[in-house]
Tab-separated table of C-alpha atoms in Angstrom:
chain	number	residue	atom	x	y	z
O	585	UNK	CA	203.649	90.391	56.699
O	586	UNK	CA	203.562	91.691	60.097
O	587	UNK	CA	200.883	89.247	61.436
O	588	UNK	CA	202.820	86.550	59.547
O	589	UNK	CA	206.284	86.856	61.484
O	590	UNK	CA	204.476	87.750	64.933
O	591	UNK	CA	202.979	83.823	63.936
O	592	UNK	CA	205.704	82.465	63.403
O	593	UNK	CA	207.650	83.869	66.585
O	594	UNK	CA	204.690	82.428	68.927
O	595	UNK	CA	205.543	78.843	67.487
O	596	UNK	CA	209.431	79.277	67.721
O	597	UNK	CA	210.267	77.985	71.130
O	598	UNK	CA	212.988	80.685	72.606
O	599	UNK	CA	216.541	80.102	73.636
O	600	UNK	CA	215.925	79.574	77.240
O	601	UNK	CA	212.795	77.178	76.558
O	602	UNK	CA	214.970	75.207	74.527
O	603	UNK	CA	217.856	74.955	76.605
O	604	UNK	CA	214.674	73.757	79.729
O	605	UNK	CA	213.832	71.038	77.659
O	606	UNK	CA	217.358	69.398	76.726
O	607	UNK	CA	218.063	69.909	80.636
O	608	UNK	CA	214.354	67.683	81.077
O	609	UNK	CA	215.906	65.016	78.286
O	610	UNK	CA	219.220	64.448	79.818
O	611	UNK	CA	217.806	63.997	83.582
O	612	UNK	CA	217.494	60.587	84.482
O	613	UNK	CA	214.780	59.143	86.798
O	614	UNK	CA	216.468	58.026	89.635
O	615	UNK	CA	213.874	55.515	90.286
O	616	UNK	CA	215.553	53.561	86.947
O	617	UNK	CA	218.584	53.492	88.308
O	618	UNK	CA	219.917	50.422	87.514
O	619	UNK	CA	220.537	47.422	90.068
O	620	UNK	CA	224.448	47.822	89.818
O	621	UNK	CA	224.776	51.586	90.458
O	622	UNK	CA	221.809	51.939	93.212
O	623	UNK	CA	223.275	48.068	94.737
O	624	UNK	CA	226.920	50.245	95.277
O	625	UNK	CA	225.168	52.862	96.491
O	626	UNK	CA	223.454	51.559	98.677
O	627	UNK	CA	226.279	50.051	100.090
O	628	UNK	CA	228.352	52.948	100.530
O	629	UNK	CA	224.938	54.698	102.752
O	630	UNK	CA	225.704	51.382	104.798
O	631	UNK	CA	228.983	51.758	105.618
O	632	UNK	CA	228.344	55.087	106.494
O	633	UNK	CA	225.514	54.818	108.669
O	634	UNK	CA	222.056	51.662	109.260
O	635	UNK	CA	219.407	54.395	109.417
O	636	UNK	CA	220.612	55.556	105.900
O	637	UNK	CA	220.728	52.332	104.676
O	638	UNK	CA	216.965	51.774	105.955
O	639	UNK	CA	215.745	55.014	104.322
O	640	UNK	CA	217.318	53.925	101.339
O	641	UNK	CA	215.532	50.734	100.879
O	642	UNK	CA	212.191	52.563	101.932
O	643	UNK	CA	212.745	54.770	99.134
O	644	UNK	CA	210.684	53.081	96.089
O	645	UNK	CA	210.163	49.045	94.560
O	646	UNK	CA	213.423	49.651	91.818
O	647	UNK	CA	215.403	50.512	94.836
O	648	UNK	CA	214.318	47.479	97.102
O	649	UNK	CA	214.596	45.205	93.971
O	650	UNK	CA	218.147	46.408	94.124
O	651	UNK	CA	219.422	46.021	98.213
O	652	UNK	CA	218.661	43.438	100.854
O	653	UNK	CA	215.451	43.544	103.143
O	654	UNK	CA	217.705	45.103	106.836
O	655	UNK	CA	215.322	42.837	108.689
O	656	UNK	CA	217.218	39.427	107.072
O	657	UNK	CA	220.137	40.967	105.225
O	658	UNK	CA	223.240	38.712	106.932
O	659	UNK	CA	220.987	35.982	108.424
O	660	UNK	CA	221.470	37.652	111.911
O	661	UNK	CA	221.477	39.761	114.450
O	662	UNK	CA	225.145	39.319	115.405
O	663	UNK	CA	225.885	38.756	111.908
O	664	UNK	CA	227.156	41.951	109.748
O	665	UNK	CA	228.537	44.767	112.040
O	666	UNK	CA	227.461	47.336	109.723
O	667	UNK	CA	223.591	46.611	110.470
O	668	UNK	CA	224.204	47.770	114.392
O	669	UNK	CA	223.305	50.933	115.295
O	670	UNK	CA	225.791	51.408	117.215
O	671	UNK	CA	226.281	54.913	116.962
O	672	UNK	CA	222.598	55.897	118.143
O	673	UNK	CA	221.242	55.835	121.661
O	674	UNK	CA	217.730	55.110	123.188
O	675	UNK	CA	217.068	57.936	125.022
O	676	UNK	CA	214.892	58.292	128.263
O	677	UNK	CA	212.371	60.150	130.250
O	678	UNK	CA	212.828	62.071	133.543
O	679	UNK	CA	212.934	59.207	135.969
O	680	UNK	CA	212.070	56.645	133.712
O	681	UNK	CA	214.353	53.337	135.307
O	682	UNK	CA	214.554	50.558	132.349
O	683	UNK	CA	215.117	47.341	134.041
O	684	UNK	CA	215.186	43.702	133.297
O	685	UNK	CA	211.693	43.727	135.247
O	686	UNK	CA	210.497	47.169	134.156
O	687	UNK	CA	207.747	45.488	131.637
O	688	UNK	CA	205.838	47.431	130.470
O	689	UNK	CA	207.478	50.312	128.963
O	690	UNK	CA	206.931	53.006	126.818
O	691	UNK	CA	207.182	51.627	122.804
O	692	UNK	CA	207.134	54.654	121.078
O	693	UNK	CA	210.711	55.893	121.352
O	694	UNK	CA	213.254	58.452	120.485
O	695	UNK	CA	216.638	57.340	119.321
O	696	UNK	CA	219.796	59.557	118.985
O	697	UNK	CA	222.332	59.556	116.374
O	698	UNK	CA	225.585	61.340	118.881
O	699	UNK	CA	227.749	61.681	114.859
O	700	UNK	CA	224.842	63.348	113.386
O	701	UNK	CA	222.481	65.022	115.511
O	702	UNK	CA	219.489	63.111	114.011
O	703	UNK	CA	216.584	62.416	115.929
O	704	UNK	CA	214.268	59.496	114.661
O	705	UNK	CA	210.805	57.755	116.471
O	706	UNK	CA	211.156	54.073	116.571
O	707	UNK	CA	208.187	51.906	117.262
O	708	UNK	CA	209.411	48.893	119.667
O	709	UNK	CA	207.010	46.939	120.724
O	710	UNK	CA	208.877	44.705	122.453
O	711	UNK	CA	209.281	47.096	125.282
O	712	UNK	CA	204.905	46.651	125.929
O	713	UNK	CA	206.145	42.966	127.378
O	714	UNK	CA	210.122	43.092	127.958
O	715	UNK	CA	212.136	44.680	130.141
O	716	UNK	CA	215.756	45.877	129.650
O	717	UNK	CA	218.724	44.505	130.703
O	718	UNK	CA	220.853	47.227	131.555
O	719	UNK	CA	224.015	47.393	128.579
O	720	UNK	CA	226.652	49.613	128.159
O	721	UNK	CA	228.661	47.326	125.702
O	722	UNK	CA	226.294	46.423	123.092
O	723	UNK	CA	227.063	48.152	120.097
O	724	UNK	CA	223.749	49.749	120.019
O	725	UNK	CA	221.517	46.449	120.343
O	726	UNK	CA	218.946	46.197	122.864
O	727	UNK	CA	219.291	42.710	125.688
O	728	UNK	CA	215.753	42.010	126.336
O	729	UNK	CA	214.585	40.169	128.974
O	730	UNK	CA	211.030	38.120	129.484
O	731	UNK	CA	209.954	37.587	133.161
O	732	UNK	CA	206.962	35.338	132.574
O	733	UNK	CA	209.267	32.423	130.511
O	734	UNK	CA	213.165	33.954	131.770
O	735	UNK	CA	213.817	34.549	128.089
O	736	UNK	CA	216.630	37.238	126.900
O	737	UNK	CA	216.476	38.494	123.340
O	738	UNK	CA	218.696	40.319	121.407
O	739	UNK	CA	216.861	42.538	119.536
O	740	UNK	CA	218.083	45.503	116.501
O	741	UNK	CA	215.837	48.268	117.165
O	742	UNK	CA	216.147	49.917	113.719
O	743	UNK	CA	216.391	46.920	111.536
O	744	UNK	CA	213.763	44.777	113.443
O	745	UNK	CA	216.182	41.929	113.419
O	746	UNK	CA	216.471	39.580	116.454
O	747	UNK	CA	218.114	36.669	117.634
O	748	UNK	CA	216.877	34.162	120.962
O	749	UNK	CA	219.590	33.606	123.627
O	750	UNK	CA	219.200	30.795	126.512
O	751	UNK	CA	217.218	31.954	128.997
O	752	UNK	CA	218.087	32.850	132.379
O	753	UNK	CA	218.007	30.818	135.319
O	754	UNK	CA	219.671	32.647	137.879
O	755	UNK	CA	217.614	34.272	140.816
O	756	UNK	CA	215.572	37.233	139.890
O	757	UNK	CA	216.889	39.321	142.451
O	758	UNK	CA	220.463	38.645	140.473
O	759	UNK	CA	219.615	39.556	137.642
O	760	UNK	CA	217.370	42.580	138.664
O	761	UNK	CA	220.085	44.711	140.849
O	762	UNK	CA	223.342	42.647	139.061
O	763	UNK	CA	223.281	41.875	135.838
O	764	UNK	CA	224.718	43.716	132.777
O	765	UNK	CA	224.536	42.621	129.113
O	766	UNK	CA	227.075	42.987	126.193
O	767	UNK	CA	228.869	41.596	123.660
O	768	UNK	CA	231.555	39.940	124.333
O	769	UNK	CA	232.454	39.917	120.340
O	770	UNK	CA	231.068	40.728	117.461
O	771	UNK	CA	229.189	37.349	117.576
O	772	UNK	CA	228.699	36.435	121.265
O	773	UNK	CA	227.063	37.866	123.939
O	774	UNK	CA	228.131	38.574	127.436
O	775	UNK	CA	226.211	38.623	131.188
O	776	UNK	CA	227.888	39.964	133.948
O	777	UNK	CA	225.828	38.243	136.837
O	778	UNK	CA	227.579	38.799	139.622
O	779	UNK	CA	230.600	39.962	141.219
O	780	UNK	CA	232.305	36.957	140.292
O	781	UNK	CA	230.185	34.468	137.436
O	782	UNK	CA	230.158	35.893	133.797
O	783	UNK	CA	228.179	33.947	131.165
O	784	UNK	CA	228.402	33.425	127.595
O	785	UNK	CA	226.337	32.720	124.471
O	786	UNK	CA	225.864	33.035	120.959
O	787	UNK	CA	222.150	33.493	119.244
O	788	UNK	CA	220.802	29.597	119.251
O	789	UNK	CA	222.708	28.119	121.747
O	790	UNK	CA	220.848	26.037	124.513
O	791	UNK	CA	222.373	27.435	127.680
O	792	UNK	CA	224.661	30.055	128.782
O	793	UNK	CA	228.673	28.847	129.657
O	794	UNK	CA	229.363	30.456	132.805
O	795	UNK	CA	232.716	31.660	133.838
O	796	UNK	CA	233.956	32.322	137.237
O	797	UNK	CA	236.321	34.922	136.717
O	798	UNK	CA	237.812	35.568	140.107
O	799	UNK	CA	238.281	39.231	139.885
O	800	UNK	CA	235.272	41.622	140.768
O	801	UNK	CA	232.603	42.954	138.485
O	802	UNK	CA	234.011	43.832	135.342
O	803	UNK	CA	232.024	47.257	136.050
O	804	UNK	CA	231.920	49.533	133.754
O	805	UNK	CA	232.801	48.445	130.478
O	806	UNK	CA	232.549	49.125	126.792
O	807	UNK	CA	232.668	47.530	123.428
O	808	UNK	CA	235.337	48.928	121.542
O	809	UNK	CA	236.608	48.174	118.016
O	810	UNK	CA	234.995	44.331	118.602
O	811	UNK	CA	236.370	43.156	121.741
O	812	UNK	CA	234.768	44.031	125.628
O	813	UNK	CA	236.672	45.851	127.990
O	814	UNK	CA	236.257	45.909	131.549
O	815	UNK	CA	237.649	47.707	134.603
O	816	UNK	CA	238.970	46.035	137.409
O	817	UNK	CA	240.926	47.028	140.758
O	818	UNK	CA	244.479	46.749	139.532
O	819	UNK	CA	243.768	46.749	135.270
O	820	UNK	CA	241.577	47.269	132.186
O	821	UNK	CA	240.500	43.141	131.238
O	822	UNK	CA	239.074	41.764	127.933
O	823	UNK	CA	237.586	38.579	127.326
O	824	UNK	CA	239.924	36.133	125.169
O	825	UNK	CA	237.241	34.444	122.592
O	826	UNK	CA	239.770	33.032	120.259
O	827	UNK	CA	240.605	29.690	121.958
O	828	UNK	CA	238.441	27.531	119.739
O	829	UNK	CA	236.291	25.365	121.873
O	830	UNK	CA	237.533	26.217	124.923
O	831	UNK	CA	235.885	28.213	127.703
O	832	UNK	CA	236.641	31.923	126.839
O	833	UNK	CA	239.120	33.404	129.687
O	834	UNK	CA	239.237	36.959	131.250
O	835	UNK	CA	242.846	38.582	130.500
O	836	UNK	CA	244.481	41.783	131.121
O	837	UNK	CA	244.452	43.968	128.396
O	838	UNK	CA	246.384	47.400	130.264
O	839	UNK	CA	248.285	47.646	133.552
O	840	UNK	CA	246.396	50.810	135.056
O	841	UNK	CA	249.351	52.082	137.175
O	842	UNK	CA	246.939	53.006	139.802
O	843	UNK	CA	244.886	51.717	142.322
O	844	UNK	CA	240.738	52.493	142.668
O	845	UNK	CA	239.955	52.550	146.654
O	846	UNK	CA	236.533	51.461	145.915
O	847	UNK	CA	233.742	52.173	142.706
O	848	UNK	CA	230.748	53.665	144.206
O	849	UNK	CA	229.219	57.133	144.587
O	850	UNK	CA	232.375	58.759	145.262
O	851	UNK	CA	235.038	57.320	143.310
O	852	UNK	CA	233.801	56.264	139.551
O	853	UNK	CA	236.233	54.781	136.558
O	854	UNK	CA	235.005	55.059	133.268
O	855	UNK	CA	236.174	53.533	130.046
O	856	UNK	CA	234.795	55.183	126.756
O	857	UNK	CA	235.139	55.431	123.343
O	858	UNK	CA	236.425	58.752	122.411
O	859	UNK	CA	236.500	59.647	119.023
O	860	UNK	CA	238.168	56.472	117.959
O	861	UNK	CA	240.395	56.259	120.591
O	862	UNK	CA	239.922	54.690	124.155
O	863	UNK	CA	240.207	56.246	127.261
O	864	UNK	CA	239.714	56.375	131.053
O	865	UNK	CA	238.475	58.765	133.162
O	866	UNK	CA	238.625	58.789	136.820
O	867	UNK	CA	236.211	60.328	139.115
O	868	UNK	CA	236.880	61.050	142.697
O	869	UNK	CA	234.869	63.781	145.086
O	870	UNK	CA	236.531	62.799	148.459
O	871	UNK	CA	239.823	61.052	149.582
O	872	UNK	CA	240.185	58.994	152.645
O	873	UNK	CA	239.978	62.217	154.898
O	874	UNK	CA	238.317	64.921	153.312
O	875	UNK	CA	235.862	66.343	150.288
O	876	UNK	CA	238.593	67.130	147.601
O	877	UNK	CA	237.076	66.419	143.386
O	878	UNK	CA	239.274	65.758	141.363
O	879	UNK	CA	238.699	64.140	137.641
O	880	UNK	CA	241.496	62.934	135.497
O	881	UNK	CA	241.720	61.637	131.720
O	882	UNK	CA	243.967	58.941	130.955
O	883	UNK	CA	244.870	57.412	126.952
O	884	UNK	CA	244.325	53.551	127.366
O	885	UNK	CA	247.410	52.199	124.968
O	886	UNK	CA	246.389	48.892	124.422
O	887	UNK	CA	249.700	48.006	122.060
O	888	UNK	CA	251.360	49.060	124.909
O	889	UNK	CA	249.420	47.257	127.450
O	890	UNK	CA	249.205	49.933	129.673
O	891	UNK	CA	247.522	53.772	130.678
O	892	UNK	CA	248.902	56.464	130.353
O	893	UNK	CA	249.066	60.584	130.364
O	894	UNK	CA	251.259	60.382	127.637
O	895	UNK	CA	249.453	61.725	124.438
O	896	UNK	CA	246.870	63.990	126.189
O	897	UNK	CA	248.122	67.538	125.745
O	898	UNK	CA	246.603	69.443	128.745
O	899	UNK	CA	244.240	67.027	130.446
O	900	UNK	CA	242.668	67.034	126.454
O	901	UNK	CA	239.619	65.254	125.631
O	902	UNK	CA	240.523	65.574	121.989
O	903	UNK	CA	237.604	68.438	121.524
O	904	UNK	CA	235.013	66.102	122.655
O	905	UNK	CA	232.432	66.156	125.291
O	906	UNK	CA	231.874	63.014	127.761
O	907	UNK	CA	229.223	62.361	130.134
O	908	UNK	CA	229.339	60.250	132.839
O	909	UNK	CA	227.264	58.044	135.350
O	910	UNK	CA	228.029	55.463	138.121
O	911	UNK	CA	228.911	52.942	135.484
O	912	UNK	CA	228.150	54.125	131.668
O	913	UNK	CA	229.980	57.276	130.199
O	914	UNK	CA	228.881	58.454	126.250
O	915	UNK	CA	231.378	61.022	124.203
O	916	UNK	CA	230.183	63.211	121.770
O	917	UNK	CA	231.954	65.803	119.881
O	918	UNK	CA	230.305	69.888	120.316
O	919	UNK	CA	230.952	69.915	116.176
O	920	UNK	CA	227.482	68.349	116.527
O	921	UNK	CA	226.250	69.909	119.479
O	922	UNK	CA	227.255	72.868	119.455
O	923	UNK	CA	225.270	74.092	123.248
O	924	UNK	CA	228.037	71.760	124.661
O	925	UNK	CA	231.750	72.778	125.586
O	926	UNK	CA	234.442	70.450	124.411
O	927	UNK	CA	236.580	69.301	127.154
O	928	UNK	CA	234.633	68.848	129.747
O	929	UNK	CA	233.122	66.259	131.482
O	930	UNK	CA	229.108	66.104	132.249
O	931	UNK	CA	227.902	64.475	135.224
O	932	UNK	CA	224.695	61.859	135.267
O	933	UNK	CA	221.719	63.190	137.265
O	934	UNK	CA	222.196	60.819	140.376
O	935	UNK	CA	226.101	61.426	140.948
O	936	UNK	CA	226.925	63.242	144.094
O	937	UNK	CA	227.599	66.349	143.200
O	938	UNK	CA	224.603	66.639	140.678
O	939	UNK	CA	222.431	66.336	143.440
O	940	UNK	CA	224.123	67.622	146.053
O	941	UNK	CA	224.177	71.711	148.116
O	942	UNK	CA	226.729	72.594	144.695
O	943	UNK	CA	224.911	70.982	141.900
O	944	UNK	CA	227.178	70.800	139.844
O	945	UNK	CA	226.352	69.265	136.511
O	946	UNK	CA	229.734	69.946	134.398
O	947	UNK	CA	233.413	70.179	134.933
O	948	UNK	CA	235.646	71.933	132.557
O	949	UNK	CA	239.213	69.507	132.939
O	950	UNK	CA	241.621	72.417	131.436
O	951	UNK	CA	240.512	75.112	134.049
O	952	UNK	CA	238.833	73.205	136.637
O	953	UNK	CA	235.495	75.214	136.550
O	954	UNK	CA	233.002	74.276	137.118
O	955	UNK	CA	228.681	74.555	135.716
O	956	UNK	CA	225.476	74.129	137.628
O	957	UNK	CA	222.426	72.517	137.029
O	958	UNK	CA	219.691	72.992	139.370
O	959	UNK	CA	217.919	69.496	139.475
O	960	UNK	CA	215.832	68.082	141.824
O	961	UNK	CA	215.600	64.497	142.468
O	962	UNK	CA	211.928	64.916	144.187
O	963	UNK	CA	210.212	66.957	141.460
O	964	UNK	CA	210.058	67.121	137.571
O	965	UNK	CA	212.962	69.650	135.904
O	966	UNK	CA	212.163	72.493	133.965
O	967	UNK	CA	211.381	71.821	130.104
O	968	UNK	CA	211.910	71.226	127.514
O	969	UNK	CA	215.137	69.087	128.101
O	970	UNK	CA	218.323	70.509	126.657
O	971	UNK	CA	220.940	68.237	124.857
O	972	UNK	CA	223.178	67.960	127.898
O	973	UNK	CA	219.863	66.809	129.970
O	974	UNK	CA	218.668	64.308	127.290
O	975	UNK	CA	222.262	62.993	127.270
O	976	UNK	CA	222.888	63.451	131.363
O	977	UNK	CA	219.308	60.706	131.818
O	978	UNK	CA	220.774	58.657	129.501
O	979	UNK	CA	223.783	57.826	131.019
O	980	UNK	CA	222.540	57.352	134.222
O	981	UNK	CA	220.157	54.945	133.283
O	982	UNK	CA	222.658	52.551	132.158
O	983	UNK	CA	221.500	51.377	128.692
């Protein structure tokens, strides 16, 4: 009897077996998921962010069967906004200069995500025969530029999607030490080529249209919610795109209510994208008779049409972090890195005082204090980089 019930306990599965094995039944593989689920899912990872997107369709065949190929998904480059990856950055190498004559450059490369903190390796091959021309309003694309045929292409770097743009006839020593690419919506794209001469042109047009726009360089500038902005002397201009056939124009978007005495090494403006909101910050280290820095944060109210302090609460950056170079700034939020103070600006690794007797390489806007960063301009710095150094390079060399 004894033997006979130990028996039949060994073939009785117990409680907790049983309960492992309805668990097993009810979980699905996610590889069968079907088309209509994983399709809205798959859109939701794009709205939120390309690289997720990507991943996504790399996952397995159910899930490809189920989302569009990134590299044709939209027929274009220029054409779905979600596809740009516009919130990661191409970062850079101690004293590595990417140029529209730079060719050839390092392929293998690291990219940034500033909202996440991600770090991915990119393969671009492009870079082996293209150089760069220098962007800081291109929503994350890359302007490349051929020197053997003049060609510029507009080239994804995480979906592998491209698009050919006229080439470029102007003089090479233009577009090496002038030039600066963007977009000038979300379907055209911008070169500044000289003080004075902007050109325009969307992906399969012939030749550029070229725009004399009789104010100086619109230097620096940014692409914010779809439309460029540019700093002048007197105001913050866009680029009016939505006259039909005609030539686009160059308008004022906000009265600045001050005057710059001239962009350069000691005085920099910077428009930037801050969390959603756009903003200016101005950069002086000496006035018309002596050494006196002094950086101030401005709201740009573009309903409003003009800039103001109005809004900022205590010279504020909202929490946020912004770097800054002679003509790109980048803000980032500490929530995601958290060695960096919020509210204060960083300064690029060839500004003035960066590489000056102080050194200084941040400046905290509420207190005025100030942070140093030894770096020498002859020799390597120490390494490995910090976040503030990745970001500081990157900055300064324009992208």
């Amino acid at each position: 009897m004894g033997k006979r019930r130990a028996a039949s306990q060994a073939a009785t599965p117990s409680s907790r077996d049983a309960k492992i094995a309805r668990a097993a039944d009810r979980t699905r593989d996610w590889a069968d998921l079907e088309d209509g689920p994983a399709g809205l899912v798959a859109e939701r990872v794009l709205a939120d962010d390309v690289a997720g997107y990507i991943f996504f369709h790399a996952v397995c065949r159910s899930w490809r069967r189920c989302c569009d190929d990134p590299r044709t998904r939209g027929g274009g480059v220029l054409e779905d906004p979600r596809l740009r990856p516009r919130q990661w950055i191409m970062l850079v190498g101690e004293k590595e200069k990417l140029d529209a004559f730079g060719a050839p450059h390092r392929s293998l490369r690291q990219f940034l995500n500033v909202s996440t903190g991600k770090c991915i390796q990119v393969e671009v091959p492009e870079l082996l025969d293209h150089g760069v021309i220098p962007s800081t309003a291109a929503d994350g694309l890359l302007f490349l530029h051929c020197k053997a045929t003049g060609a510029v292409r507009l080239l994804n770097p995480l979906t592998r999607q491209k698009a050919e743009l006229p080439p470029v006839s102007t003089r090479p020593t233009s577009l090496y030490t002038s030039c600066n690419a963007g977009l000038a919506d979300d379907r055209t794209a911008l070169l500044n080529l000289s003080s004075v001469v902007m050109a325009f042109a969307k992906p399969g047009d012939e030749r550029w249209s070229v725009l004399e726009n009789n104010t100086r360089r619109l230097m620096p500038n940014v692409f914010f919610a779809g439309c460029f902005y540019g700093i002048s002397d007197h105001a913050i201009m866009t680029v009016d795109m939505t006259r039909g056939d005609e030539q686009p124009r160059v308008v004022v978007a906000a009265k600045l209510g001050l005057r710059f005495r001239g962009l350069g090494m000691d005085e920099t403006a910077h428009l930037v994208d801050n969390g959603g909101k756009l903003m200016l910050v101005h950069r002086t280290t000496r006035d018309s008779t002596s050494y006196k820095r002094m950086y101030q944060v401005y709201k740009v109210d573009l309903k409003a049409g003009r800039v103001t302090t109005r809004g900022i609460v205590g010279l504020s950056l909202g929490g946020h972090a912004v770097f800054v170079a002679k003509w790109h700034a980048l803000s980032v939020s500490p929530r995601v890195f958290p060695s960096i103070n919020a509210n204060t600006i960083y300064l690029g690794l060839s500004l003035t005082e960066r590489v000056g007797l102080e050194q200084i390489g941040a400046y905290r806007i509420r207190d005025g204090t100030t942070e140093s960063f030894s770096y020498d301009t002859q020799n390597a710095s120490p390494h490995p980089w910090s976040v503030a150094d990745c970001l500081a390079a990157y900055v300064s060399a324009c992208l």
